[in-house]
Coordinates of C-alpha atoms and ligand atoms in Angstrom, one line a residue:
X1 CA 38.7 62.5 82.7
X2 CA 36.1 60.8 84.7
X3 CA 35.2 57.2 83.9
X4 CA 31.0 58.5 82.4
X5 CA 33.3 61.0 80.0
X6 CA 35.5 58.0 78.8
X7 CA 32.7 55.8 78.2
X8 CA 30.7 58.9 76.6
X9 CA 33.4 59.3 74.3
X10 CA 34.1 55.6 73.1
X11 CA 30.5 55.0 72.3
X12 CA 30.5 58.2 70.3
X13 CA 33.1 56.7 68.0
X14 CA 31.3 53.3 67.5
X15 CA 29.0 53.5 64.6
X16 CA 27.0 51.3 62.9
X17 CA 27.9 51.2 58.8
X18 CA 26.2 50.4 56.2
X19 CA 28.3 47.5 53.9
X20 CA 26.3 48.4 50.7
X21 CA 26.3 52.5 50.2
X22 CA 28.6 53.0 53.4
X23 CA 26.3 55.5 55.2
X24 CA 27.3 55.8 58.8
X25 CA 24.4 55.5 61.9
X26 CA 25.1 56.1 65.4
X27 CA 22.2 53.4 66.0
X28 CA 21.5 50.4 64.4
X29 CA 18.5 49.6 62.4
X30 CA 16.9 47.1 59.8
X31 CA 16.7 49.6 56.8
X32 CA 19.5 52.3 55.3
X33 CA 17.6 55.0 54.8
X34 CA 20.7 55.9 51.9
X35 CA 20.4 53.4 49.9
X36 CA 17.1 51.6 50.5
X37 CA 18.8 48.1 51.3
X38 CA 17.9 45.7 55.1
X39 CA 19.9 44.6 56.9
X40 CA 23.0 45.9 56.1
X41 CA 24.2 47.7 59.2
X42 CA 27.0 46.6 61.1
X43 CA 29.0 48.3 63.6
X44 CA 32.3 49.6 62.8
X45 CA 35.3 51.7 65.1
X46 CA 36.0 54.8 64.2
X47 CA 33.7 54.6 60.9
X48 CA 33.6 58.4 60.4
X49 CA 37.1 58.8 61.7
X50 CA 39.0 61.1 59.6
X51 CA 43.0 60.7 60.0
X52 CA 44.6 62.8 62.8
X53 CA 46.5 64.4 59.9
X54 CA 43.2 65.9 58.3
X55 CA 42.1 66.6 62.2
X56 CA 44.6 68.6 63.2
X57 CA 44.8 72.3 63.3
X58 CA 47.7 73.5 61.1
X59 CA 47.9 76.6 59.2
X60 CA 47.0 76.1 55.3
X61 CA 49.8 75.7 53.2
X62 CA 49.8 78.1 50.2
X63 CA 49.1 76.4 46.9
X64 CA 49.8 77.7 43.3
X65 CA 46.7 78.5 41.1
X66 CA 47.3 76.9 37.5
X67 CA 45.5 78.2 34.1
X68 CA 43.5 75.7 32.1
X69 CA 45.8 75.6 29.6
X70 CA 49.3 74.4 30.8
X71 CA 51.2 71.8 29.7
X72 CA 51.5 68.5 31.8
X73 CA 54.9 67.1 31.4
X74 CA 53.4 63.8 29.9
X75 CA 51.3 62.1 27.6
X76 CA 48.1 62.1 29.1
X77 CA 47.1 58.7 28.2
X78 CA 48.8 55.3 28.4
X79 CA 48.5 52.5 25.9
X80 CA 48.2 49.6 27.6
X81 CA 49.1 47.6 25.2
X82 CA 46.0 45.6 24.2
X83 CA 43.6 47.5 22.2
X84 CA 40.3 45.7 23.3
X85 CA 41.2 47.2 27.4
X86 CA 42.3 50.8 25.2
X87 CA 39.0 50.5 23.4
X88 CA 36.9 50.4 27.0
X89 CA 39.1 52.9 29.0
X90 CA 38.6 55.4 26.2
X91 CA 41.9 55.3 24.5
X92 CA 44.5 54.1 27.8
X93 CA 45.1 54.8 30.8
X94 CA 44.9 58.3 32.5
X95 CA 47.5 59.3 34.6
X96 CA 46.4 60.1 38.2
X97 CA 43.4 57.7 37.7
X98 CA 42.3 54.9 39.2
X99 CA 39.9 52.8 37.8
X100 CA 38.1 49.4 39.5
X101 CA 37.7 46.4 37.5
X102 CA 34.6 43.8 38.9
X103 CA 33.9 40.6 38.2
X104 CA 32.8 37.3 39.5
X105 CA 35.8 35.4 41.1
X106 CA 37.0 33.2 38.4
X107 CA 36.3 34.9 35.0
X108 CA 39.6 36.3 34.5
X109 CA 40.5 39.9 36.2
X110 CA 43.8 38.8 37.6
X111 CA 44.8 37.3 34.6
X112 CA 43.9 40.4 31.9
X113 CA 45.6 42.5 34.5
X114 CA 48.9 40.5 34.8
X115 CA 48.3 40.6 30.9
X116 CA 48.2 44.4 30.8
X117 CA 50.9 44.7 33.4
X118 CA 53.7 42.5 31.7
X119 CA 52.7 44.6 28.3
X120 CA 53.5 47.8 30.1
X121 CA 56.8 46.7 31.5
X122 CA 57.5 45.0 28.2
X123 CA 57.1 48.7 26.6
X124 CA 59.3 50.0 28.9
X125 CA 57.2 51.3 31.6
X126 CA 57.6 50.6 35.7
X127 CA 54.6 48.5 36.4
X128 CA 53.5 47.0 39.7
X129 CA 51.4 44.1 40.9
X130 CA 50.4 43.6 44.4
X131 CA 48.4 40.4 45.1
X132 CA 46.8 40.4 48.7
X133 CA 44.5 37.0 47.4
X134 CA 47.4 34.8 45.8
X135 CA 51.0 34.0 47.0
X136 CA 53.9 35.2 44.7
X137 CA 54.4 31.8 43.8
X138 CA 50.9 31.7 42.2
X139 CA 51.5 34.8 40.6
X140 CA 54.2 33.3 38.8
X141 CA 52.7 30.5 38.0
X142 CA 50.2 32.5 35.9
X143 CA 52.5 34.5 34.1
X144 CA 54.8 31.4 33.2
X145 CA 51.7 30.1 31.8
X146 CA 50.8 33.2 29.9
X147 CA 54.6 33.3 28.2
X148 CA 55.1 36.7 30.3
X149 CA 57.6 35.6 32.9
X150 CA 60.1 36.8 31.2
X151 CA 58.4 40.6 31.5
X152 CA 60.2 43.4 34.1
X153 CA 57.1 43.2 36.1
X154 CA 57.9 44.8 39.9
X155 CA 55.7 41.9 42.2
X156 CA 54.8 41.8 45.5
X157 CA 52.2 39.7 48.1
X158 CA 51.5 42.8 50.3
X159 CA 48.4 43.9 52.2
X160 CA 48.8 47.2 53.9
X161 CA 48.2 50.1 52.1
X162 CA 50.9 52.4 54.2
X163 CA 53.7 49.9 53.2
X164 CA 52.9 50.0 49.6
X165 CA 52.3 53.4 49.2
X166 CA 55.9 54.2 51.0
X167 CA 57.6 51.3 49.0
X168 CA 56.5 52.9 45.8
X169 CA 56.8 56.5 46.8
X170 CA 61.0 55.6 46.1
X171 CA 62.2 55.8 43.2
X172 CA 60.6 56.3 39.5
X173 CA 57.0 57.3 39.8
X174 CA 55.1 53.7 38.5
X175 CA 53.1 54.4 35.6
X176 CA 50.6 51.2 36.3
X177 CA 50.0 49.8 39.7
X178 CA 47.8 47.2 39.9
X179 CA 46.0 46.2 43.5
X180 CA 44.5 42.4 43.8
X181 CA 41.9 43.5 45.2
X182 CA 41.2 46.4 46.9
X183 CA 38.8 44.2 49.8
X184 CA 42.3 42.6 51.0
X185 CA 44.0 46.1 51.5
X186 CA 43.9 47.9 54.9
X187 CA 45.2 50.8 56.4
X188 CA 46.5 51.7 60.2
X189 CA 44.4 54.9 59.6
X190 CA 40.8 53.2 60.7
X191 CA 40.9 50.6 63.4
X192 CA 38.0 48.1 61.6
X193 CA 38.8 44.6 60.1
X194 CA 40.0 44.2 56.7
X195 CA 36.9 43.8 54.4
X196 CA 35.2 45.9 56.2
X197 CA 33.7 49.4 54.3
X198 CA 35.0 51.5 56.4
X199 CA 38.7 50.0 55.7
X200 CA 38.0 49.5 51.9
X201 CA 37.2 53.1 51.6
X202 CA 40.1 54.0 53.2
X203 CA 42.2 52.2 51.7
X204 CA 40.8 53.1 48.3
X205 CA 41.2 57.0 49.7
X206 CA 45.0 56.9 50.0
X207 CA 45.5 54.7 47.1
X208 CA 43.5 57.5 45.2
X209 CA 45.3 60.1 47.4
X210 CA 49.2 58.5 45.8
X211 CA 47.5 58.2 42.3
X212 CA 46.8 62.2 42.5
X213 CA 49.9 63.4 44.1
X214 CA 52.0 61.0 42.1
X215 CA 50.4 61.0 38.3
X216 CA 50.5 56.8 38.6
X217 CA 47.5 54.9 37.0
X218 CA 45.8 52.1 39.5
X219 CA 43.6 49.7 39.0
X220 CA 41.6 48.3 42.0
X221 CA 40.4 45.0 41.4
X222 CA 36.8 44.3 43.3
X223 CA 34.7 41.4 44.1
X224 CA 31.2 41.4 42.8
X225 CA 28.2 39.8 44.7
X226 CA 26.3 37.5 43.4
X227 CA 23.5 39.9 42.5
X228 CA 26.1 41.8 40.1
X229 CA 27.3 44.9 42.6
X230 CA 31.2 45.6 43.8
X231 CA 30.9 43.8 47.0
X232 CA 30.0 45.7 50.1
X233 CA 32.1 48.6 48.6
X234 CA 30.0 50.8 46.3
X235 CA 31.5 53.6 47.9
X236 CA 34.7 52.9 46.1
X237 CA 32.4 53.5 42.6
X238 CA 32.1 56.7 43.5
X239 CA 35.4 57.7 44.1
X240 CA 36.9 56.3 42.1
X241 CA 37.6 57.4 37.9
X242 CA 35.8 54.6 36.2
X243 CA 34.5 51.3 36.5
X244 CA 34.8 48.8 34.3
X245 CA 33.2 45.2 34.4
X246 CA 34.2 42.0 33.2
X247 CA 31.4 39.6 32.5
X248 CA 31.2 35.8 30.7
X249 CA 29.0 33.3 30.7
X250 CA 30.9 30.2 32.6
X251 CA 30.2 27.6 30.3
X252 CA 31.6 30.2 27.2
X253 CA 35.3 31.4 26.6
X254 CA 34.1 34.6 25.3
X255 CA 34.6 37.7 28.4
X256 CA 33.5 41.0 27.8
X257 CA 35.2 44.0 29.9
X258 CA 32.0 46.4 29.9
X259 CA 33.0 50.5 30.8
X260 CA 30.0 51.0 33.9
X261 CA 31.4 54.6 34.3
X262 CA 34.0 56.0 33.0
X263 CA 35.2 59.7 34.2
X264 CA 37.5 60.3 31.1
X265 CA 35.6 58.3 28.2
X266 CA 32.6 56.7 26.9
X267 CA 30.2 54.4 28.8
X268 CA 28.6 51.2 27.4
X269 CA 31.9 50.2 25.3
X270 CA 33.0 47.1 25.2
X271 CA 36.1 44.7 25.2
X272 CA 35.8 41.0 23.5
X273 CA 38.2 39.0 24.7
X274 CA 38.8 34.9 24.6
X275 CA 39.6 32.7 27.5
X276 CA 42.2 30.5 25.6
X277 CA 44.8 27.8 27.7
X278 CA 47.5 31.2 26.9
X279 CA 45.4 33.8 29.0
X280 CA 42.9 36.1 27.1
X281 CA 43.1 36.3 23.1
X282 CA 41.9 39.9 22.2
X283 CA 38.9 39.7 19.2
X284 CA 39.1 42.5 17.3
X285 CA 35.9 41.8 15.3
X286 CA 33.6 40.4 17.8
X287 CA 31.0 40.5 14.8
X288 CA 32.6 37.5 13.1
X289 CA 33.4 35.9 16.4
X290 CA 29.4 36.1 17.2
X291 CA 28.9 34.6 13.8
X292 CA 31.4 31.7 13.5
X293 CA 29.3 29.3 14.7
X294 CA 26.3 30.0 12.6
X295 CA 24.1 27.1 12.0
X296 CA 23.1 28.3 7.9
X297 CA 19.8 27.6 6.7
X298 CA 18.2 26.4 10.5
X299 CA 14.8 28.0 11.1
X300 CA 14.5 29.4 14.4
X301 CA 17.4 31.5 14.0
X302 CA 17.8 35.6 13.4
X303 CA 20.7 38.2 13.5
X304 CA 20.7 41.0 15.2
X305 CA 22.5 43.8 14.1
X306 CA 22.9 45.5 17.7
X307 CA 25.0 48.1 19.4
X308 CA 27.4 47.8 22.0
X309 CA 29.3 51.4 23.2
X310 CA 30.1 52.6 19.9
X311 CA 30.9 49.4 18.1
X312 CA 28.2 47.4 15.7
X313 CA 28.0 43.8 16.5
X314 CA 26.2 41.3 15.2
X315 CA 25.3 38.4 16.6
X316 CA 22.8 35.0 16.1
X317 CA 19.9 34.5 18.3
X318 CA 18.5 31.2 18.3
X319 CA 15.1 30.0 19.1
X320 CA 13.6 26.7 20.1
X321 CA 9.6 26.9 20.4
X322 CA 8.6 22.9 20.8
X323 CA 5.2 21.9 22.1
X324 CA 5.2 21.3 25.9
X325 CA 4.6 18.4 27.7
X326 CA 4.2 19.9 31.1
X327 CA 1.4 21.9 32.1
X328 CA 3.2 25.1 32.6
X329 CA 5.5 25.5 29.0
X330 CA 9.1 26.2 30.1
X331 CA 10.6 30.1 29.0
X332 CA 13.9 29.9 29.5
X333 CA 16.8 32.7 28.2
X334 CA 20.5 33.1 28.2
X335 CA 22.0 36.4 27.7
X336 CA 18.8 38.3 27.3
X337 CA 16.1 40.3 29.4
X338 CA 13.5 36.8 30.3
X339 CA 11.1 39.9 30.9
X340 CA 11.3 41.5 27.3
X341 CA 11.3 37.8 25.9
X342 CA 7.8 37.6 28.3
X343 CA 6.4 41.2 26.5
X344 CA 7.5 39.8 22.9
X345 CA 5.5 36.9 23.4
X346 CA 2.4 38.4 24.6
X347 CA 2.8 40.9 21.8
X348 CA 2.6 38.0 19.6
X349 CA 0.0 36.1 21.2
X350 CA -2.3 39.2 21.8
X351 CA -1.5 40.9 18.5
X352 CA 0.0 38.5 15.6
X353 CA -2.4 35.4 16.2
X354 CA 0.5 33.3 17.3
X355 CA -0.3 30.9 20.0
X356 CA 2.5 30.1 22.4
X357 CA 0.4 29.0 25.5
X358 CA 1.1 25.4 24.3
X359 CA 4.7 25.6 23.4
X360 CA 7.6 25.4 25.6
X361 CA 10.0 28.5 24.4
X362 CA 13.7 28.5 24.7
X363 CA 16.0 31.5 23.4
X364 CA 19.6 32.3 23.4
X365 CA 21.9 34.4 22.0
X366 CA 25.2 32.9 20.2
X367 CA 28.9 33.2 21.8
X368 CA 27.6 34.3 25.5
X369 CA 27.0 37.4 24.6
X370 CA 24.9 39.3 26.7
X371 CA 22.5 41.9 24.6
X372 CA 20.6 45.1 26.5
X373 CA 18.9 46.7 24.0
X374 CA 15.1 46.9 23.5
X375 CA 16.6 47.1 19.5
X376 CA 16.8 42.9 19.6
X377 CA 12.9 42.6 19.2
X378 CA 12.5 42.1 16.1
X379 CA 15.0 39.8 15.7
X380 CA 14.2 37.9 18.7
X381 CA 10.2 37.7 17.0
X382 CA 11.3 36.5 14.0
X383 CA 13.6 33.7 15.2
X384 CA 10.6 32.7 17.5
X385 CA 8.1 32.8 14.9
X386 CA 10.8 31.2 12.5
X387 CA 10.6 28.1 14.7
X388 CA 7.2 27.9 15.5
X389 CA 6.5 27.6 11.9
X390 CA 9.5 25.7 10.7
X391 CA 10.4 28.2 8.6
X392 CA 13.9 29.0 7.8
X393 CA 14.9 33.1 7.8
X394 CA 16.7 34.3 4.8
X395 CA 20.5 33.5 5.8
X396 CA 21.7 37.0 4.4
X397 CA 19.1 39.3 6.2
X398 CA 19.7 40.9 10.1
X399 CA 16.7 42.7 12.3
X400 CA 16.4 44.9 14.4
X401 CA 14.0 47.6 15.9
X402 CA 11.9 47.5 18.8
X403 CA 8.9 46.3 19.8
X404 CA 5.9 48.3 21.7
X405 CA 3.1 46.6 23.3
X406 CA 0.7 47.5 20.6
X407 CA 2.9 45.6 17.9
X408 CA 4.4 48.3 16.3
X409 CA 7.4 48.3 15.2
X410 CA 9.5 51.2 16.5
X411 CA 12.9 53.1 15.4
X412 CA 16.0 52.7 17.5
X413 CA 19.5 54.7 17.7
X414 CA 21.9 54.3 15.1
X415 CA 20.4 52.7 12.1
X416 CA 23.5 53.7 9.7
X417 CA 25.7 52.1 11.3
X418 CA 24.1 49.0 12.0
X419 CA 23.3 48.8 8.0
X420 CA 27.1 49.5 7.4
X421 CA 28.3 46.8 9.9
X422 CA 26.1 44.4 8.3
X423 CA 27.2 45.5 4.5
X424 CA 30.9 45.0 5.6
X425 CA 29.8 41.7 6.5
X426 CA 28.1 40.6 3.5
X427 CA 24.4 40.1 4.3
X428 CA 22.6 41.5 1.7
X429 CA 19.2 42.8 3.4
X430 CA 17.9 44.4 6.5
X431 CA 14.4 43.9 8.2
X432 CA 13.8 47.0 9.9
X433 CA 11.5 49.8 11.5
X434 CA 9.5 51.4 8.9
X435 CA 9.9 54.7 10.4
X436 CA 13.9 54.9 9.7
X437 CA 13.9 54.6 6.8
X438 CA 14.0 58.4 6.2
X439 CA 17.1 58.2 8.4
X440 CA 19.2 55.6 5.6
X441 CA 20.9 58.3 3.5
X442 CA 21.1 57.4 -0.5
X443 CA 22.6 53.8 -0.7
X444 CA 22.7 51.2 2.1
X445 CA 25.1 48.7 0.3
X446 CA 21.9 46.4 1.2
X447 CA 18.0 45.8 0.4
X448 CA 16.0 47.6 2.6
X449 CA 12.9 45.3 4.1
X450 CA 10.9 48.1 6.6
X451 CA 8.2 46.4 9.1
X452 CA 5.5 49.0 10.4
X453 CA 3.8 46.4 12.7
X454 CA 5.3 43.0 13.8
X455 CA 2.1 41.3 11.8
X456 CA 3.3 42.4 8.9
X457 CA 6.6 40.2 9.8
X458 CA 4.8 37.0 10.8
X459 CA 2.6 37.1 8.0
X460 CA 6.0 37.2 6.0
X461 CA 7.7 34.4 7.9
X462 CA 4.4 32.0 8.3
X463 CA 4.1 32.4 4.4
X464 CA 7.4 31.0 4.1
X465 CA 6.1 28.0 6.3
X466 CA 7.1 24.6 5.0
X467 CA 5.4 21.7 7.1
X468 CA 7.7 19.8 8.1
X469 CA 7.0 16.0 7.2
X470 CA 4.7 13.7 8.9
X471 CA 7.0 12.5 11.1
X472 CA 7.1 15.8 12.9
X473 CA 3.8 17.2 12.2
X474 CA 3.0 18.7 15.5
X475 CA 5.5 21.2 14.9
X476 CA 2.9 23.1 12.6
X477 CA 2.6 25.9 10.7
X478 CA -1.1 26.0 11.6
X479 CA -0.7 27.5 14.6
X480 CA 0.1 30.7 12.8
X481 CA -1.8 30.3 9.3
X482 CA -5.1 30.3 10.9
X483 CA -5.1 33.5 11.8
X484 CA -2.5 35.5 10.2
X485 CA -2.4 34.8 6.5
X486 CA -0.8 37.7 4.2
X487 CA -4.2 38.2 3.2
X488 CA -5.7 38.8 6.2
X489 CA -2.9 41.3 7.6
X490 CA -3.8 43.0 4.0
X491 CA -7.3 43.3 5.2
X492 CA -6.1 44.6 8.5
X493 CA -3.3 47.0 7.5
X494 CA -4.4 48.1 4.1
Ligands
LIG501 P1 41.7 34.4 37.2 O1 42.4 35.5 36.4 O2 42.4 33.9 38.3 O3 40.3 34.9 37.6 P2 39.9 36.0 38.7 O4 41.1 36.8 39.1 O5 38.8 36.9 38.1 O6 39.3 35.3 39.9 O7 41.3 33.3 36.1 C1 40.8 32.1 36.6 C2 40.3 31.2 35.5 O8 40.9 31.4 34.2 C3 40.7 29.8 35.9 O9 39.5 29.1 35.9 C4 41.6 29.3 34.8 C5 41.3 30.2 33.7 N1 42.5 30.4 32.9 C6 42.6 29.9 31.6 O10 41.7 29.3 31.1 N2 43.7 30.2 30.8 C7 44.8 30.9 31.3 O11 45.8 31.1 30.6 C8 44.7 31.3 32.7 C9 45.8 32.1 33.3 C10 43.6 31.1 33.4
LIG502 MG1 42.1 36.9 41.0

């Protein structure tokens, strides 16, 4: 082979990788032309390498064909043991599946997963942890804190994904193997660094490969970026069965384990889980959770009967709306969209005579919850309006229904069950789109209070208005009375 051949040969191999979407380039350049992003090129060996094993030329082996209908030996599913992490896989683990679980370093993944893992074993099952990030000695430290060293866990601090995969391919088939994390696992099939895409998805593909031929459950933890995605690895959301997502505000004990895709159950379900000095408590009723804290009888604060997966929560959002002293009023939001809380108030401003320019506005909603849905309008409206004007809501009514940019008030999915959630509860009346009301069938178990236009609501509130004393009297109903009195939005509407 002469020496131009050689050289021909190892630049062909070289390719430049893209460490968002994993697209491979034999040049380098700014954009991916995949996935859209800059910048994220870098060269990799053998990215498109496929292993010599695949390569090579052998003679098919002859497979059986199966019918639809057989019998697999085994209960499909597996409880894991905690209901809330049931609830978001769709009823347990698969078997065969592997499923990747993100989430900011910190918030708790290794800990629900050493959780889940020492439940397993307890039941009976062989369950496997490998940490690539900690030492074993950390690992034990957790669980001695969680009350779980006691639990027939199988642990190891192991990186390469062809001595784990022969390790566990003796013996019992494991029935949960859990990888921590899938970025500090390599294989001797691709020559890159560890961390690299090319090596992730590699590693990913013969853990996936063992989960298949084997029937074992695995669950990949991943790193997320700061801007929310699986770091550098989106590939391995592709391939893999389902994602799921584990989310918290910092400064809040209250996680949330979020289904992102999910081959073998719903999407948008959610675990509730606490961050407690024992590892994570699971809340069953995340309703009453999101409502311990409730400040009875404060204006400036709604309930929002929302939706999350299949479950009705609800949950307090609480507004501030204070005159500014700066020149540019201060919007600030936790756990909601800051560009729907931007459209609400211009609804308001432009169509409800509600003047906000002057008024710094501050909104957040209770127990670090973080809410989606367009359906928290209404409720978000009313709390603002509720403390523009000083005006306390009625403590046993929730809201929801969505706001368009003419100030109508529109339907949203699921009414029923947002009514029956809110019965169970207690609260005794609803504020909600006009238009579904055909959809509540005979009795709601609560008074039914339906809005048509979002000036019909303000007028409502601002007539509940009580100054408040001289002492605070720049806090004023005024701004709203002047132009939206009931009588006026009679004029308008009737
Ligand atoms: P960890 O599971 O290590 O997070 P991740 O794997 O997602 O990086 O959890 C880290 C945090 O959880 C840490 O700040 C301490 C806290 N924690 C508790 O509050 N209680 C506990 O019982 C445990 C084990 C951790
Ligand atoms: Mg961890």
């Amino acid at each position: 082979m002469t020496d131009a051949v050689e050289s021909h040969m190892a630049k062909s191999s070289l390719s430049f990788v893209c460490q968002n979407c994993g697209a491979a380039y034999n040049r380098w350049q700014g954009k991916c032309e995949a996935c859209g992003e800059w910048n994220t090129l870098s060269e990799e060996d053998n990215a498109t390498a496929v292993p010599v094993s695949i390569r090579s030329k052998r003679k098919g082996r002859q497979f059986a064909l199966e019918s639809l209908s057989g019998k697999s030996q085994d209960a499909p599913r597996l409880s894991s043991g905690m209901a809330e992490l049931d609830r978001v896989t769709g009823g347990g683990f698969v078997r065969g599946s592997v499923l990747l679980v993100g989430g900011d370093p910190g918030i708790g993944k290794s800990t629900l997963l050493t959780q889940a893992t020492a439940m397993m074993a307890r039941a009976g099952h062989r369950a496997v942890y490998i940490s690539g990030e900690e030492a074993i000695a950390q690992v034990r430290l957790r669980a001695e804190r969680l009350g779980l060293a006691d639990a027939p866990v199988q642990l190891a601090a192991e990186t390469s994904v062809e001595d784990i995969v022969s390790t566990l391919s003796e013996g019992a088939v494991p029935r949960l193997i859990v990888i921590d994390s899938i970025q500090t696992m390599w294989t001797d099939t691709v020559e890159s660094a560890p961390g690299t895409v090319t090596q992730v998805r590699a590693s990913a593909q013969a853990l996936i490969r063992f989960a298949k031929k084997t029937g074992a459950a695995i669950i990949l933890v991943g790193h997320v970026t700061k801007d929310g995605q699986i770091a550098g690895p989106r590939v391995v959301e592709h391939m893999v069965d389902a994602v799921l997502s584990f989310e918290g505000e910092g400064s809040q004990q209250f996680r949330i384990l979020r289904a992102v895709k999910n081959r073998f159950g719903p999407t948008d379900e959610i675990g509730v889980f606490e961050m407690t000095g024992l590892g994570l408590r699971e809340v069953t009723n995340p309703s009453e959770l999101f409502l311990s804290e409730r400040d009875l009888g404060a204006p400036g604060t709604a309930v929002f009967a929302g939706i999350e997966g299949t479950r009705p929560v609800l949950v307090e959002l609480q507004a501030l709306v204070a005159p500014t002293s700066l020149g540019t009023p201060r919007r600030a939001v936790v756990g909601w969209d800051p560009s729907r809380l931007s459209m609400v108030l211009a609804v308001l401003e432009a169509h409800c005579g509600v003047k906000l320019s002057g008024h710094d506005v501050y909104l957040n909603v209770a127990g670090g919850l973080r809410i989606q849905e367009p359906a928290a309008d209404l409720a978000a409206a009313a709390a603002l309006v509720s403390s523009l004007v000083n005006a306390q809501l009625p403590t046993d009514a929730v809201y929801f229904g969505e706001i368009s940019l003419s100030g109508v008030v529109r339907p949203v999915a699921q009414t029923a069950a947002r009514l029956k959630e809110a019965a169970k509860l207690g609260f005794g009346r609803a504020v909600l789109p006009e238009s579904a009301r055909g959809e509540v069938a005979g009795d709601a178990g609560l008074t039914l209070n339906p809005v048509g236009g979002l000036t019909t609501l303000v007028a409502e509130i601002a007539a509940r208005g009580v100054p408040r004393g001289n002492r605070e009297g720049s806090r004023d109903a005024t701004a709203v009375e002047k132009n939206a009195t009931p009588a006026r939005f009679r004029r308008e509407n009737g």
